[in-house]
Short mmCIF file of C-alpha atoms in Angstrom, two decimals:
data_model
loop_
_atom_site.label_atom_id
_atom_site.label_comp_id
_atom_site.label_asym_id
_atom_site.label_seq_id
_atom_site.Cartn_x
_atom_site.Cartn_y
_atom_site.Cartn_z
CA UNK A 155 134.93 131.34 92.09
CA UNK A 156 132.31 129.56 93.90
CA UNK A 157 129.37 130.73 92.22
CA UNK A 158 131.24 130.35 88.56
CA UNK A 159 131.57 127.08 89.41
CA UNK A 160 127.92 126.47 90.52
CA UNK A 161 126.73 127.59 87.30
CA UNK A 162 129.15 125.45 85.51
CA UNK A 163 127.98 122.92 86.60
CA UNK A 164 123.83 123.63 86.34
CA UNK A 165 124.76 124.38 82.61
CA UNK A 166 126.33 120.44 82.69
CA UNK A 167 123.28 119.87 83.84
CA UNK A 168 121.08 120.96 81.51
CA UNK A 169 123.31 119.44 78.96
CA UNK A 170 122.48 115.94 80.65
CA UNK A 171 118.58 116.43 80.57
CA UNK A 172 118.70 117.53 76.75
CA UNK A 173 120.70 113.54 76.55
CA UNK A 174 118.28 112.28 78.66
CA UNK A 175 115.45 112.95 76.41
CA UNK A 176 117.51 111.96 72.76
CA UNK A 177 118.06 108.99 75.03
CA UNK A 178 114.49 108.38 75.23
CA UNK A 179 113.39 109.55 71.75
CA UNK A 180 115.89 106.82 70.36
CA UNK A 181 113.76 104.08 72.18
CA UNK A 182 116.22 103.76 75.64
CA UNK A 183 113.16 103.94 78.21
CA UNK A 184 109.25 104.79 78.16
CA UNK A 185 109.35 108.82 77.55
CA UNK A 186 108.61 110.78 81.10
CA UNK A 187 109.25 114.67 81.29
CA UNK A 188 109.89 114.25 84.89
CA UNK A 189 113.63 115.01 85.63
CA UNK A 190 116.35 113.95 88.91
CA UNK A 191 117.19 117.37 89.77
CA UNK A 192 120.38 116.23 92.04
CA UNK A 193 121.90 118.45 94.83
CA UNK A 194 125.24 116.67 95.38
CA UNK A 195 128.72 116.77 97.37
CA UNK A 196 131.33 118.71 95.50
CA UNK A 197 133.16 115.52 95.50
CA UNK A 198 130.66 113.74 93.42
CA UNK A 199 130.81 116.40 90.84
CA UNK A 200 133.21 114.57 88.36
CA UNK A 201 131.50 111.27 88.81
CA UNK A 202 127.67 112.83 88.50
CA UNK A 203 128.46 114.82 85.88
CA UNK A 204 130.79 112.93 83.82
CA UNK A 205 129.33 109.20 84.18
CA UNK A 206 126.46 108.69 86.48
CA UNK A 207 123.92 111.48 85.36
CA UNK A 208 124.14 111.25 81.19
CA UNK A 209 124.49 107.45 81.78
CA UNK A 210 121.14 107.39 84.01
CA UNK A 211 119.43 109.83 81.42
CA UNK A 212 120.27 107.60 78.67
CA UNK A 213 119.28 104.46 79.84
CA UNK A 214 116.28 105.75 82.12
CA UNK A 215 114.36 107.89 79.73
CA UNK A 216 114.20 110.65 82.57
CA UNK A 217 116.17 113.86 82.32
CA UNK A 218 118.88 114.70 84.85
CA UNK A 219 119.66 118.13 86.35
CA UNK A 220 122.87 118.31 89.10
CA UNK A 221 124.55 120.68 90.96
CA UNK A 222 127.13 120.32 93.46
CA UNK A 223 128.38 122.34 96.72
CA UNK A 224 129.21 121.56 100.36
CA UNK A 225 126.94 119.30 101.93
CA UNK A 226 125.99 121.41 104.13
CA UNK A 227 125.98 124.15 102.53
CA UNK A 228 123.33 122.92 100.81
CA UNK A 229 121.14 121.64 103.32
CA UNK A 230 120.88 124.97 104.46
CA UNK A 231 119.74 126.48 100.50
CA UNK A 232 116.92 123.55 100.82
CA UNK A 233 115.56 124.35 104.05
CA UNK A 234 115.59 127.95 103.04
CA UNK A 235 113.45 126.90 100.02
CA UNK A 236 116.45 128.69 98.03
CA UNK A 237 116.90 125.32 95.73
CA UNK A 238 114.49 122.89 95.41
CA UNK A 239 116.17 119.33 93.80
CA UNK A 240 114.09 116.15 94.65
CA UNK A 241 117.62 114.02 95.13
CA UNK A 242 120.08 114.66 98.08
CA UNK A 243 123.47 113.24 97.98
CA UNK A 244 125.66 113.90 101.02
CA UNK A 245 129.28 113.42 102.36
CA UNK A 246 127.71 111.81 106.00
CA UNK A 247 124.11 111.80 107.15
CA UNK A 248 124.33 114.60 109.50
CA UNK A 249 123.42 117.43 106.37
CA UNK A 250 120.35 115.08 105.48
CA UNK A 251 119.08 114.43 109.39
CA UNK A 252 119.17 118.48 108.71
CA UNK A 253 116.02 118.52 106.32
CA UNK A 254 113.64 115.76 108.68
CA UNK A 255 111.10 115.68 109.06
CA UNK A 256 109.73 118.34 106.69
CA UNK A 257 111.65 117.38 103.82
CA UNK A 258 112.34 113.51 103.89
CA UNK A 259 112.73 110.86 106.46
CA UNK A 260 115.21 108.46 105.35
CA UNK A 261 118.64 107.90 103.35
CA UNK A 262 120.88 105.35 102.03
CA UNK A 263 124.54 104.69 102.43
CA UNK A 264 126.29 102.95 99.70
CA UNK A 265 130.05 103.64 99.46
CA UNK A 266 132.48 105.55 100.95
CA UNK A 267 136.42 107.25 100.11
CA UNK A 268 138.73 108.11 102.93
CA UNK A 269 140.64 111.63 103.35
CA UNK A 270 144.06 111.98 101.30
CA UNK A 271 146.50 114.83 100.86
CA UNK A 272 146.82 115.63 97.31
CA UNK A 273 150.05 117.91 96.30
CA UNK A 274 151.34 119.15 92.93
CA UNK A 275 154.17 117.39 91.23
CA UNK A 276 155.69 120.34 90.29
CA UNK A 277 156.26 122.91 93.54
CA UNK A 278 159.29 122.83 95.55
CA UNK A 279 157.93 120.57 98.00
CA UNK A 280 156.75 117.78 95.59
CA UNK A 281 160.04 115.38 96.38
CA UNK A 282 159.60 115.53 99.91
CA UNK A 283 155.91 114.73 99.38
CA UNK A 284 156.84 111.95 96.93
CA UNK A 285 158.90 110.23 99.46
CA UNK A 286 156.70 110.24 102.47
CA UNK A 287 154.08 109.03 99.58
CA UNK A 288 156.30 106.31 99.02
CA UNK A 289 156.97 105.52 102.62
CA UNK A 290 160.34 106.51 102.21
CA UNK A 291 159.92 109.39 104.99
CA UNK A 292 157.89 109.09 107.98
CA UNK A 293 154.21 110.51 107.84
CA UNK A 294 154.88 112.87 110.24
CA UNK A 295 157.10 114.73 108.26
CA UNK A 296 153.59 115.37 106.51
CA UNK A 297 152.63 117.46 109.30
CA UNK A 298 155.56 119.20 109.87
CA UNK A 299 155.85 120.20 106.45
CA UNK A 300 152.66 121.56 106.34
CA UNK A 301 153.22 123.85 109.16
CA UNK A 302 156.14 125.39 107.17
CA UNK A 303 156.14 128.79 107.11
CA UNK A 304 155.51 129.44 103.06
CA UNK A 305 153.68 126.23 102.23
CA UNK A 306 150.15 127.00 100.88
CA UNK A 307 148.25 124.54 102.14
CA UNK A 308 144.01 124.38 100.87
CA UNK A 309 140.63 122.83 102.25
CA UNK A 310 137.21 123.28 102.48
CA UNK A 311 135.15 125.23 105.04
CA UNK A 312 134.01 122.99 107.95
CA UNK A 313 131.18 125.12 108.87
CA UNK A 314 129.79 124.11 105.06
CA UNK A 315 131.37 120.96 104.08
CA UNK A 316 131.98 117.60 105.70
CA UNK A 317 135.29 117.00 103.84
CA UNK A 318 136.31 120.50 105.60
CA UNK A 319 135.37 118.80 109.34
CA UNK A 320 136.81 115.69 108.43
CA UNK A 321 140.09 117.14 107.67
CA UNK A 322 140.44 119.78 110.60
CA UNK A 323 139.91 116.35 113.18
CA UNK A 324 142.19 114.33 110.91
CA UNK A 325 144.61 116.89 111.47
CA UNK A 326 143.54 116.84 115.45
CA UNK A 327 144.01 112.85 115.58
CA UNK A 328 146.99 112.49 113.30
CA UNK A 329 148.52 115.39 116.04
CA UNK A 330 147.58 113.12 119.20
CA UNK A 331 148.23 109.32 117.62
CA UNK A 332 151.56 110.28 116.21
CA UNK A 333 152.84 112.39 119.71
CA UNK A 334 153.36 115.38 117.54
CA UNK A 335 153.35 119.04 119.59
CA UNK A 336 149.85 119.83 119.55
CA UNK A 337 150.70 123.59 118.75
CA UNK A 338 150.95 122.06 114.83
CA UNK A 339 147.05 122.01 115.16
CA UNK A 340 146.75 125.67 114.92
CA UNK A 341 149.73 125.90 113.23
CA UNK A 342 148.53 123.95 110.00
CA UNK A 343 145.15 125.00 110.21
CA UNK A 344 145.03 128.76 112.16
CA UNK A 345 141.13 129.77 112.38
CA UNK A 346 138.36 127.53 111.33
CA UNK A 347 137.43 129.68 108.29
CA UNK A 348 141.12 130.32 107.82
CA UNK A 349 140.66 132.83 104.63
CA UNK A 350 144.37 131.99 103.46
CA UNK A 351 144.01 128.04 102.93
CA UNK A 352 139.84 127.51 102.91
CA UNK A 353 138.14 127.53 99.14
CA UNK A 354 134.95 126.23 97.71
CA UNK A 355 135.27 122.19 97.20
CA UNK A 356 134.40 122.58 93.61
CA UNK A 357 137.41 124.81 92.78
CA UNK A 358 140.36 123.42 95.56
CA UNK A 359 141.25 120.62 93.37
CA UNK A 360 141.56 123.24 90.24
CA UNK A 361 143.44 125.67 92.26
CA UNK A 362 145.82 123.08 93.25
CA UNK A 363 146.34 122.08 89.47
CA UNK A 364 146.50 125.66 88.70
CA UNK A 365 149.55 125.56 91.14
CA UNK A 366 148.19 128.31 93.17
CA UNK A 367 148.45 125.53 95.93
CA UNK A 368 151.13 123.01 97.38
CA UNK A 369 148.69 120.52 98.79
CA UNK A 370 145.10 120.25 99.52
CA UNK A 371 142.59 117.66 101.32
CA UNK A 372 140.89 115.29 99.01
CA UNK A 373 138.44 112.51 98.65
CA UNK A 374 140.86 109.46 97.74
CA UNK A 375 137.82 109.23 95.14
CA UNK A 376 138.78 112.68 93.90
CA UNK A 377 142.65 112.26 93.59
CA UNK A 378 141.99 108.89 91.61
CA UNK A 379 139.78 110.57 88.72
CA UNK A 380 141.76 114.21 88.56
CA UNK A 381 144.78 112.00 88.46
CA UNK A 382 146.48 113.84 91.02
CA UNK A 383 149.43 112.32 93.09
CA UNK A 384 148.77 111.97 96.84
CA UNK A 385 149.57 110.68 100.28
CA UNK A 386 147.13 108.17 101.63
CA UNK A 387 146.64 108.57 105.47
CA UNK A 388 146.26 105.34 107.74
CA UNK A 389 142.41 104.04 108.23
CA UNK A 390 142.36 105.73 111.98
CA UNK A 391 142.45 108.42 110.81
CA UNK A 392 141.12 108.77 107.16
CA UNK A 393 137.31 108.36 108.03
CA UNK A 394 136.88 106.28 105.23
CA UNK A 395 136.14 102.99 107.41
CA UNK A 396 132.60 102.77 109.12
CA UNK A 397 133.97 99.93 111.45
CA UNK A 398 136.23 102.55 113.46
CA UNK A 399 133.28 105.31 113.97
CA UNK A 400 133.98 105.01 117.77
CA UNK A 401 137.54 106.30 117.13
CA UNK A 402 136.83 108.95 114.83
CA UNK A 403 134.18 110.16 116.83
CA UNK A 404 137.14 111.14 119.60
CA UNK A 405 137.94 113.87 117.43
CA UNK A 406 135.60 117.36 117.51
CA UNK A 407 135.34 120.91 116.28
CA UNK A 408 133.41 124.00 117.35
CA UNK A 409 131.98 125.76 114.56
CA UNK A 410 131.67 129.25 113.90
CA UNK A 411 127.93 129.27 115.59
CA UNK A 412 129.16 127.48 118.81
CA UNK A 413 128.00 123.95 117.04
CA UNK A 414 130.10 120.89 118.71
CA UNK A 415 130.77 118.41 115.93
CA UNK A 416 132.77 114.81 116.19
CA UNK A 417 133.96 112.89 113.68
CA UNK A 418 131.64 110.54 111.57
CA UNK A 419 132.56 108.25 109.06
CA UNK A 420 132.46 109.60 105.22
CA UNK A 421 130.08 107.48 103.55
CA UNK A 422 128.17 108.30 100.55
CA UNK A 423 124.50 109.04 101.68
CA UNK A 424 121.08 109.59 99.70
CA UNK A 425 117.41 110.38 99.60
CA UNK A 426 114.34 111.75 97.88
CA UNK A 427 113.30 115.14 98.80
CA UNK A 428 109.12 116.00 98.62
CA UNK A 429 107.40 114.54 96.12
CA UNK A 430 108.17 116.36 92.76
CA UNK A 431 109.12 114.22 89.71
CA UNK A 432 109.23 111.53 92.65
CA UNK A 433 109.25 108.86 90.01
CA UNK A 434 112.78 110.46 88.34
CA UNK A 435 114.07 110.78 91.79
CA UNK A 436 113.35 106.97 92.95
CA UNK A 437 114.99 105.61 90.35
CA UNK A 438 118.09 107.80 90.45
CA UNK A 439 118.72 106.68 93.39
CA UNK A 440 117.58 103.15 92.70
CA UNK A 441 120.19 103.52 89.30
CA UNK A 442 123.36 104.09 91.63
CA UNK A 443 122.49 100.93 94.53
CA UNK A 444 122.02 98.27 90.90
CA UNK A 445 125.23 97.19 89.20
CA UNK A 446 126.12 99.75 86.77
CA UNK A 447 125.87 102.76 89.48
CA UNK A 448 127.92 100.56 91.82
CA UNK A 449 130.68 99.58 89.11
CA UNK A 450 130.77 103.54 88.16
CA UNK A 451 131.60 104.60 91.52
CA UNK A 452 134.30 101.89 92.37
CA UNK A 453 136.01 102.90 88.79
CA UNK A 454 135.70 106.33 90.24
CA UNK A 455 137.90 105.06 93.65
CA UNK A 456 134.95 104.89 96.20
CA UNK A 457 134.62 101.52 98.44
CA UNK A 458 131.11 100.37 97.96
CA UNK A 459 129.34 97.92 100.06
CA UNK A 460 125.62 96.67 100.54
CA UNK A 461 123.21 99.33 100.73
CA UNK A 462 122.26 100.62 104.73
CA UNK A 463 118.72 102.10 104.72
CA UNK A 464 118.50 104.27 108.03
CA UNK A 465 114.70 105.81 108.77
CA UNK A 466 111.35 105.06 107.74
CA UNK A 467 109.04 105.15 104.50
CA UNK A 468 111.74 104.16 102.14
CA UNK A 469 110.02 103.92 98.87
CA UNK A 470 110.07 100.23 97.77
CA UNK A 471 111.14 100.81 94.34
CA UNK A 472 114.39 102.08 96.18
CA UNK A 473 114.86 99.41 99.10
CA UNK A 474 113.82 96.79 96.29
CA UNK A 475 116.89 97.81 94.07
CA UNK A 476 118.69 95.33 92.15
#
């Protein structure tokens, strides 16, 4: 399913740099034949693909090339030299601080979505969702529901994804803030790479639709544009508020190689890899930190706030955004 999915969403790609250059035929920008090939969060896949990519080729002049996977699953295909895209977007820094110093030195953080449960309207378990939705149940009936023996609970693979860490320690916090047993940690989740309930982040969504799933973990982001019904969590434990990293950084994981991770804020995070088409990739970035990339993303559900440049040689076309 995974690699379907990928190629999907190359062949979107493609489709994007063909618009890119009508866009500039038809007198948009100054013709270049450099491209923004864009390794992105699985998240961002609905947003890049459907809005920010053909709208960036069409007004830019440059063509635009995306694909989209786990974080840092990805990090780990561009230090391998396995992919080679000149943009980085990221779900947290850490997959980014991955790649420096050999492949870029710096990124930007511009918005941010918390974690939700998304659930289908239509399984047996969709009323009782709907009510603790509505506040009309507790929100620890959430957790006790999902330990149910039968309910098929999906998420994404923390040794890959962000989203996947983020919801294993939301679990973990929800568990310890709420006084719930803490055997419901294992219970909901089992093993890290739990094979029953952990998919690709470009397909969960789809399975869940699909109703091959009762609930999954979302971006907030992601339940707004798939229209999907869901259970917001409280901002202590959502990670989608970069005041309260102290807090979620109380939460950790071991991943499969022995890694000890904590909890980070999920912000929105991106840089320029090496220096091909560097002109393309400057100003994608540059397009989503100016007014129409910031009004596309808070359409799309993210929070966006003023850019925070973290490392050095930012290129000033990008810090100079407006």
């Amino acid at each position: 399913m995974k690699s379907s999915r990928i190629r999907m969403v190359v062949a979107t790609g493609v489709s994007a740099l063909v618009l890119g250059a009508c866009g500039a035929s038809t007198g948009a920008s100054p013709v270049s034949h450099q491209t923004a090939n864009v390794a992105y969060a699985g998240s961002l896949q609905l947003l890049n693909e459907g809005t920010i990519g053909p709208a960036f080729a069409t007004t830019s002049g440059y063509g635009y090339l995306g694909r989209g996977a786990g974080s840092f699953g990805l990090a780990k295909e561009i230090a391998a030299g396995e992919i080679t895209p000149n943009v980085f977007e990221s779900i947290g820094a850490a997959p980014i601080t991955e790649l420096e110093p050999s492949k870029t030195s710096w990124y930007v953080s511009f918005a941010a979505s918390p974690i939700v449960v998304v659930y289908n309207p239509h399984t047996s378990y969709a009323p009782t969702l709907a009510k603790i939705s509505q506040g009309k149940l507790p929100l620890s009936r959430l957790f006790s529901l999902l330990d149910s023996k039968g309910f098929l609970l999906g998420r994404t693979n923390p040794n890959t994804d962000p989203q996947g860490q983020a919801f294993y320690e939301m679990v973990e916090l929800a568990v310890g803030r709420m006084h719930l047993p803490s055997s419901l940690v294992k219970g909901i989740l089992g093993a890290l790479d739990n094979p029953a309930e952990v998919f690709s982040e470009t397909s969960l969504e789809s399975r869940l639709e699909a109703g091959q799933l009762d609930a999954a973990s979302a971006f907030q982001s992601q339940a707004i544009q798939l229209h999907l019904p869901y259970i917001a969590l409280p901002a202590t434990i959502n990670f989608g508020d970069p005041r309260l990293a102290k807090d979620y950084a109380s939460a950790h994981l071991t991943l499969t190689d022995g890694t000890v991770v904590h909890g980070v804020p999920l912000l929105v995070d991106a840089t320029v890899l090496g220096h091909h088409d560097a002109r393309a990739a400057d100003a994608f970035v540059r397009y989503q930190l100016r007014s129409s990339g910031r009004r596309a993303f808070i359409h799309a559900g993210y929070t966006v706030f003023e850019p925070i440049f973290v490392g050095t040689d930012v290129p000033r076309s990008v810090r100079n955004a407006d």
